[in-house]
XYZ file of C-alpha atoms in Angstrom:
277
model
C 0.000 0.000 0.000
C 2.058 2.923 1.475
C 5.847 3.541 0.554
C 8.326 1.296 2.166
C 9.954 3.276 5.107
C 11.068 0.770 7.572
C 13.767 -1.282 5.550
C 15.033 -2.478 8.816
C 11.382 -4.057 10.254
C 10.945 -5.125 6.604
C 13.836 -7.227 6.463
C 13.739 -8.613 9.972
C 9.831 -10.108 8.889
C 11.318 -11.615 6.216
C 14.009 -13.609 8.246
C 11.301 -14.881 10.530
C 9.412 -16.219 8.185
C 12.487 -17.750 6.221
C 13.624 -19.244 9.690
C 10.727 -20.847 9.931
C 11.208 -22.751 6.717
C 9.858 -20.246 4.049
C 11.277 -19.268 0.458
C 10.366 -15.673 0.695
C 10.585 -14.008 -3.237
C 10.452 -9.940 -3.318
C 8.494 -8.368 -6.347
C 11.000 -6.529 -8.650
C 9.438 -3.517 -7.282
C 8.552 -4.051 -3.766
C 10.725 -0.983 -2.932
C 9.627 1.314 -5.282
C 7.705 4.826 -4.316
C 5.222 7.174 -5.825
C 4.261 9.500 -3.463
C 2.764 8.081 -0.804
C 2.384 4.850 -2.393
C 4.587 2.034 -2.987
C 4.978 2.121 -6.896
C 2.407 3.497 -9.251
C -1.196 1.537 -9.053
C 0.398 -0.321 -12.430
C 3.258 -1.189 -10.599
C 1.868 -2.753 -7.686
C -1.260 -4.335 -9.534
C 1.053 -5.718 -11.720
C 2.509 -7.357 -8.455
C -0.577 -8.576 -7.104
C -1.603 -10.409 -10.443
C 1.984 -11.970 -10.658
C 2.019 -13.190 -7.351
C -1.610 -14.099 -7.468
C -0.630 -16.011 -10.572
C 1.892 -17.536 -9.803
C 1.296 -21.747 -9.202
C 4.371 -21.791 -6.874
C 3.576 -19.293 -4.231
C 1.226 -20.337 -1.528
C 0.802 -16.981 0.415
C 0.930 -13.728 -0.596
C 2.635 -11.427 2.304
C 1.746 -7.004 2.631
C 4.895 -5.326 3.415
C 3.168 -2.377 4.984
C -0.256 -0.773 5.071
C -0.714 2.725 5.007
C -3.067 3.976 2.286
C -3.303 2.535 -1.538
C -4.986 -1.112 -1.292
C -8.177 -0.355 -2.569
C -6.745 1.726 -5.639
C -5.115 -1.760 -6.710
C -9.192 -2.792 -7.126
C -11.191 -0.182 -9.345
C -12.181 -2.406 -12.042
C -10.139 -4.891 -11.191
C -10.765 -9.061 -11.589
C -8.890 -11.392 -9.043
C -7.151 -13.995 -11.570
C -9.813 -17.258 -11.469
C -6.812 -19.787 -10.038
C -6.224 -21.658 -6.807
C -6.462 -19.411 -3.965
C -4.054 -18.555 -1.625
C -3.390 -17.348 1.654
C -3.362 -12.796 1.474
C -1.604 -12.022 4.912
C -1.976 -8.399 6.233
C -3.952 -5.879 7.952
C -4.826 -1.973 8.648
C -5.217 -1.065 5.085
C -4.791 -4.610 3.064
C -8.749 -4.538 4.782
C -9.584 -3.701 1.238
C -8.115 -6.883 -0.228
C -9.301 -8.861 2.164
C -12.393 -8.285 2.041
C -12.493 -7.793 -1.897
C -11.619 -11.612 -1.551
C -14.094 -12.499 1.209
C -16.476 -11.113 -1.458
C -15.151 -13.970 -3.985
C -15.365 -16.575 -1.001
C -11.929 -16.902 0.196
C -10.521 -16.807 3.228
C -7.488 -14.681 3.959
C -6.027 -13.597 7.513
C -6.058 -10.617 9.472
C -2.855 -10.519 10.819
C 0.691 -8.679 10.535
C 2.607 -7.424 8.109
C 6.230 -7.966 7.287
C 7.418 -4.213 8.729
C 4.947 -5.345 12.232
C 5.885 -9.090 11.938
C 9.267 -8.531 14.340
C 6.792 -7.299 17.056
C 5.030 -9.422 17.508
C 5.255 -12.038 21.131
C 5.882 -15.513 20.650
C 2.256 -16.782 21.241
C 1.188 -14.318 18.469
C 4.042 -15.219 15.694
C 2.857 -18.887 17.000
C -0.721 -18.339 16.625
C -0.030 -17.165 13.059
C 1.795 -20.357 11.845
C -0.664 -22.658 13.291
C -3.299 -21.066 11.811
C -1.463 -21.394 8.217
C -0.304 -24.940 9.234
C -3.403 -26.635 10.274
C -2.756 -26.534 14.189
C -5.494 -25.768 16.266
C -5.620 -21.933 17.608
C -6.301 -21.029 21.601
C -9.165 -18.732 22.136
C -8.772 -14.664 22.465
C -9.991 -13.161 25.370
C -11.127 -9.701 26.178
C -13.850 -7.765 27.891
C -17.565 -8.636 27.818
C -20.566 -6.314 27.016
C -22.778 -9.231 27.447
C -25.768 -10.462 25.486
C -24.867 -13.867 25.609
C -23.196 -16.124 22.894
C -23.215 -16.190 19.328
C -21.926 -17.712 15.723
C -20.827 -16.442 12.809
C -18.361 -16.022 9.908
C -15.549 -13.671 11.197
C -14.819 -10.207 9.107
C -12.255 -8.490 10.354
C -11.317 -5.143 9.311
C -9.722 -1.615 10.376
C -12.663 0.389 10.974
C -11.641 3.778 8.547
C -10.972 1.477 5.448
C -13.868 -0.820 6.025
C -16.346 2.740 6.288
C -15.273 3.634 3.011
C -15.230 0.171 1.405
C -19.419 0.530 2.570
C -21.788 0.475 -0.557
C -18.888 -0.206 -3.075
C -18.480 -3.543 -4.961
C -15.616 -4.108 -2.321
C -17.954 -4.869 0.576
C -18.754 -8.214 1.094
C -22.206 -9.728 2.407
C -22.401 -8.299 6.128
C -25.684 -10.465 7.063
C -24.829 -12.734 9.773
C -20.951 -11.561 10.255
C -19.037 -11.229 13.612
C -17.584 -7.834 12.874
C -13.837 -7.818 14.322
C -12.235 -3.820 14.223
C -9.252 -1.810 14.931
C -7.909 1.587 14.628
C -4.822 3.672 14.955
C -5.090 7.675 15.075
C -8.369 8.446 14.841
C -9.725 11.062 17.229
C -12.750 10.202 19.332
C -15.339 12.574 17.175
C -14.021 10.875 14.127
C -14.779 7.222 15.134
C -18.026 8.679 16.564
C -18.275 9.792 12.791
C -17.577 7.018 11.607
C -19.634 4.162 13.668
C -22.560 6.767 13.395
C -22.694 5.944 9.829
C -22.513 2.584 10.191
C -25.803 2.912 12.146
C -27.869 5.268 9.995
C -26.349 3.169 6.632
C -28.739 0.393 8.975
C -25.249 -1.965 8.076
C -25.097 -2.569 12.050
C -28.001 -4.369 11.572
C -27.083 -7.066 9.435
C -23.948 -8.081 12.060
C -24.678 -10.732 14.656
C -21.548 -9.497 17.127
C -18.628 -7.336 17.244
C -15.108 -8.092 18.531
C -13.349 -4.582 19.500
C -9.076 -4.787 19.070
C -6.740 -1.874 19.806
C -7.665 1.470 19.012
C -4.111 2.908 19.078
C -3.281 6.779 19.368
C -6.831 7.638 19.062
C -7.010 9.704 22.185
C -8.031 13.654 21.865
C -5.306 15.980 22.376
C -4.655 17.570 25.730
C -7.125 20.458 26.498
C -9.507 19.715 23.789
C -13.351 18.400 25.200
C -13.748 15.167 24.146
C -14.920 11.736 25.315
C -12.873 8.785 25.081
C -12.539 6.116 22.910
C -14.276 3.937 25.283
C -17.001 6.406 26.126
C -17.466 6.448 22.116
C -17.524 2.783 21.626
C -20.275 2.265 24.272
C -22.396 4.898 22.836
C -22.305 3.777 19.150
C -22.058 0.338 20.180
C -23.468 -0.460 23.225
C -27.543 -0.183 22.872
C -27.141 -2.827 19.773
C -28.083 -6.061 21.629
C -25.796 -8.210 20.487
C -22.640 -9.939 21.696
C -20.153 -7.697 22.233
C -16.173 -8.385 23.451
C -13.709 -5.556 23.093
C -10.095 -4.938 24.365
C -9.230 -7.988 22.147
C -5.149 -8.524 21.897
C -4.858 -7.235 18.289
C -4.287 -4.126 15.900
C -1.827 -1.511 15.778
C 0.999 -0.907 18.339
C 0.483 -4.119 20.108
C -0.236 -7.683 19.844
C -1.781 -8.447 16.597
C -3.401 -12.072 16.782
C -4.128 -13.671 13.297
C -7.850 -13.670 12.237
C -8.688 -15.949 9.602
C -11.354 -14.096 7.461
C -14.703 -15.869 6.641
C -14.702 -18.860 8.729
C -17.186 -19.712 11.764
C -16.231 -18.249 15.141
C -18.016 -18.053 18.938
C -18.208 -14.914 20.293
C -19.354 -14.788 23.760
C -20.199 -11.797 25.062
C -20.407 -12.909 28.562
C -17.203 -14.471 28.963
C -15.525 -11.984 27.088
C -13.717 -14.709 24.302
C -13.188 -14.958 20.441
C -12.883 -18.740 19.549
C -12.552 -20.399 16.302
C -15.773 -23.225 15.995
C -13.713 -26.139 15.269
C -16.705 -28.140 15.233
C-alpha cells in the first residue's frame, strides 16, 4: 500500500518467516515509491496479479499498510486460479475483504514491517493457523448479550467505512464484525460508527469483537470523550454480543484472524474462539 519506510522491520519479517522454513521471493518492485504509495497503481497491480498467478507461491505477504490497497481494485478481476493465503492488515482490509467477497478466506494478521513485534504466542498463533494446528481462544472484555456464531470479518474500521456500498464490501448479514484503529480522534470514530448505524449496516452483524484502538485519544485540552465512552455509545444499545479490548491491531499484539470462517463470540465471557466443530 504505502511507501516502504522501515527497511530495517521489513527485512527482519522476512528472516522470521524464512527461519521458519519459508522461500520468501520480493516483487521486482517491492521498494519502489510514488508519493505516498509504494509504486504506481500499475506497478503494484502488476505485483498482485503476478504473485496471485503464480502456481508456486502459496501466500501472498503485505509489506506495509498505510493507504493505496483499494486503488489496486477499481475495475479490477482477481485472476480465477487456486487461492491462496493474502496475509496483512490496517489497510490490506480492502483486499481482504475484496476476496471475502469472492469466497476466500485470507487472515487478518501482521505485516512484514509489524511481523518482528510481535510475542511468541502471536508469531505462533499465526503459523498454526497457516499450518493446520489448532488456535487457543482470544480473550477480552464482555458487554454481554450472551453467545453467538458467525463467519468472522475483520477489518480496520476507517478502510472498512469507506469500502461501505462499493463492490468491495462483502455480504455483512450474519458476520461477527472484528475492528481496529490507529489515530483516529474520538469525534471521528463517533463519525464514523454513526454511519454505520444510519447506513442500517449494524443491523445485518450478529456481534462485534473490539481490538486496539491505538493513538486515538483527543489531544490535551480539547473536550472530548474517550474512545471507550465512544464505543459504548455507538455500540453499546445494539443487543448483540459484544467483546472488546481484544489482543490485536496496531501498536500491540496483533493475533491472526482468519477471514470468513465460523467463530463463537461470547459476550459474557468476554472470548473470540474459532468453531472447530
Amino acid at each position: 500500500s504505502g511507501t516502504l519506510r522501515k527497511t530495517e522491520a521489513f527485512e527482519q519479517g522476512l528472516e522470521i518467516w524464512r527461519s521458519r522454513g519459508y522461500e520468501v521471493d520480493l516483487c521486482t518492485t517491492y521498494n519502489h515509491s510514488w508519493g505516498y504509495l509504494a509504486g504506481t497503481d500499475a506497478e503494484r497491480r502488476q505485483a498482485l496479479e503476478e504473485g496471485w498467478k503464480n502456481p508456486d507461491y502459496k501466500a501472498i505477504l503485505c509489506g506495509r499498510g498505510g493507504y493505496g490497497g483499494a486503488r489496486l481494485l477499481e475495475d479490477w478481476t482477481w485472476p480465477t486460479v487456486t487461492p491462496k493465503w493474502l496475509i496483512g492488515f490496517s489497510d490490506v482490509t480492502s483486499l481482504l475483504w475484496s476476496l471475502a467477497c469472492q469466497g476466500i478466506s485470507g487472515v487478518h494478521g501482521p505485516v512484514l514491517t509489524t511481523l518482528a513485534d510481535e510475542p511468541e504466542w502471536s508469531l505462533n498463533r499465526l503459523f498454526d493457523w497457516l499450518e493446520d494446528r489448532p488456535v487457543e481462544p482470544l480473550y477480552g472484555k464482555g458487554w454481554g448479550h450472551g453467545t453467538t456464531t458467525g463467519l468472522l470479518l475483520p477489518a480496520n474500521l476507517t478502510v472498512a467505512t469507506h469500502v461501505l456500498f462499493t463492490a468491495l464490501q462483502p455480504n455483512l448479514e450474519g458476520v461477527i464484525l472484528a475492528l481496529e484503529d490507529v489515530g483516529e480522534a474520538p469525534y471521528r470514530l463517533d463519525r464514523m460508527l454513526t454511519q454505520w448505524r444510519m447506513s442500517g449496516m449494524l443491523s445485518h452483524i450478529k456481534g462485534i469483537a473490539l481490538g486496539r484502538f491505538s493513538d486515538c485519544a483527543a489531544p490535551t485540552g480539547v473536550p472530548s470523550l474517550t474512545v471507550e465512552e465512544v464505543l459504548r455509545d455507538r455500540l453499546g444499545n445494539l443487543n448483540i454480543p459484544i467483546v472488546s479490548g481484544l489482543p490485536f491491531g496496531h501498536q500491540g499484539e496483533n493475533a491472526a484472524l482468519p477471514v470468513g470462517v465460523e467463530v463463537v463470540l461470547d459476550g459474557d465471557q468476554g472470548s473470540l474462539s474459532i468453531s472447530y466443530t
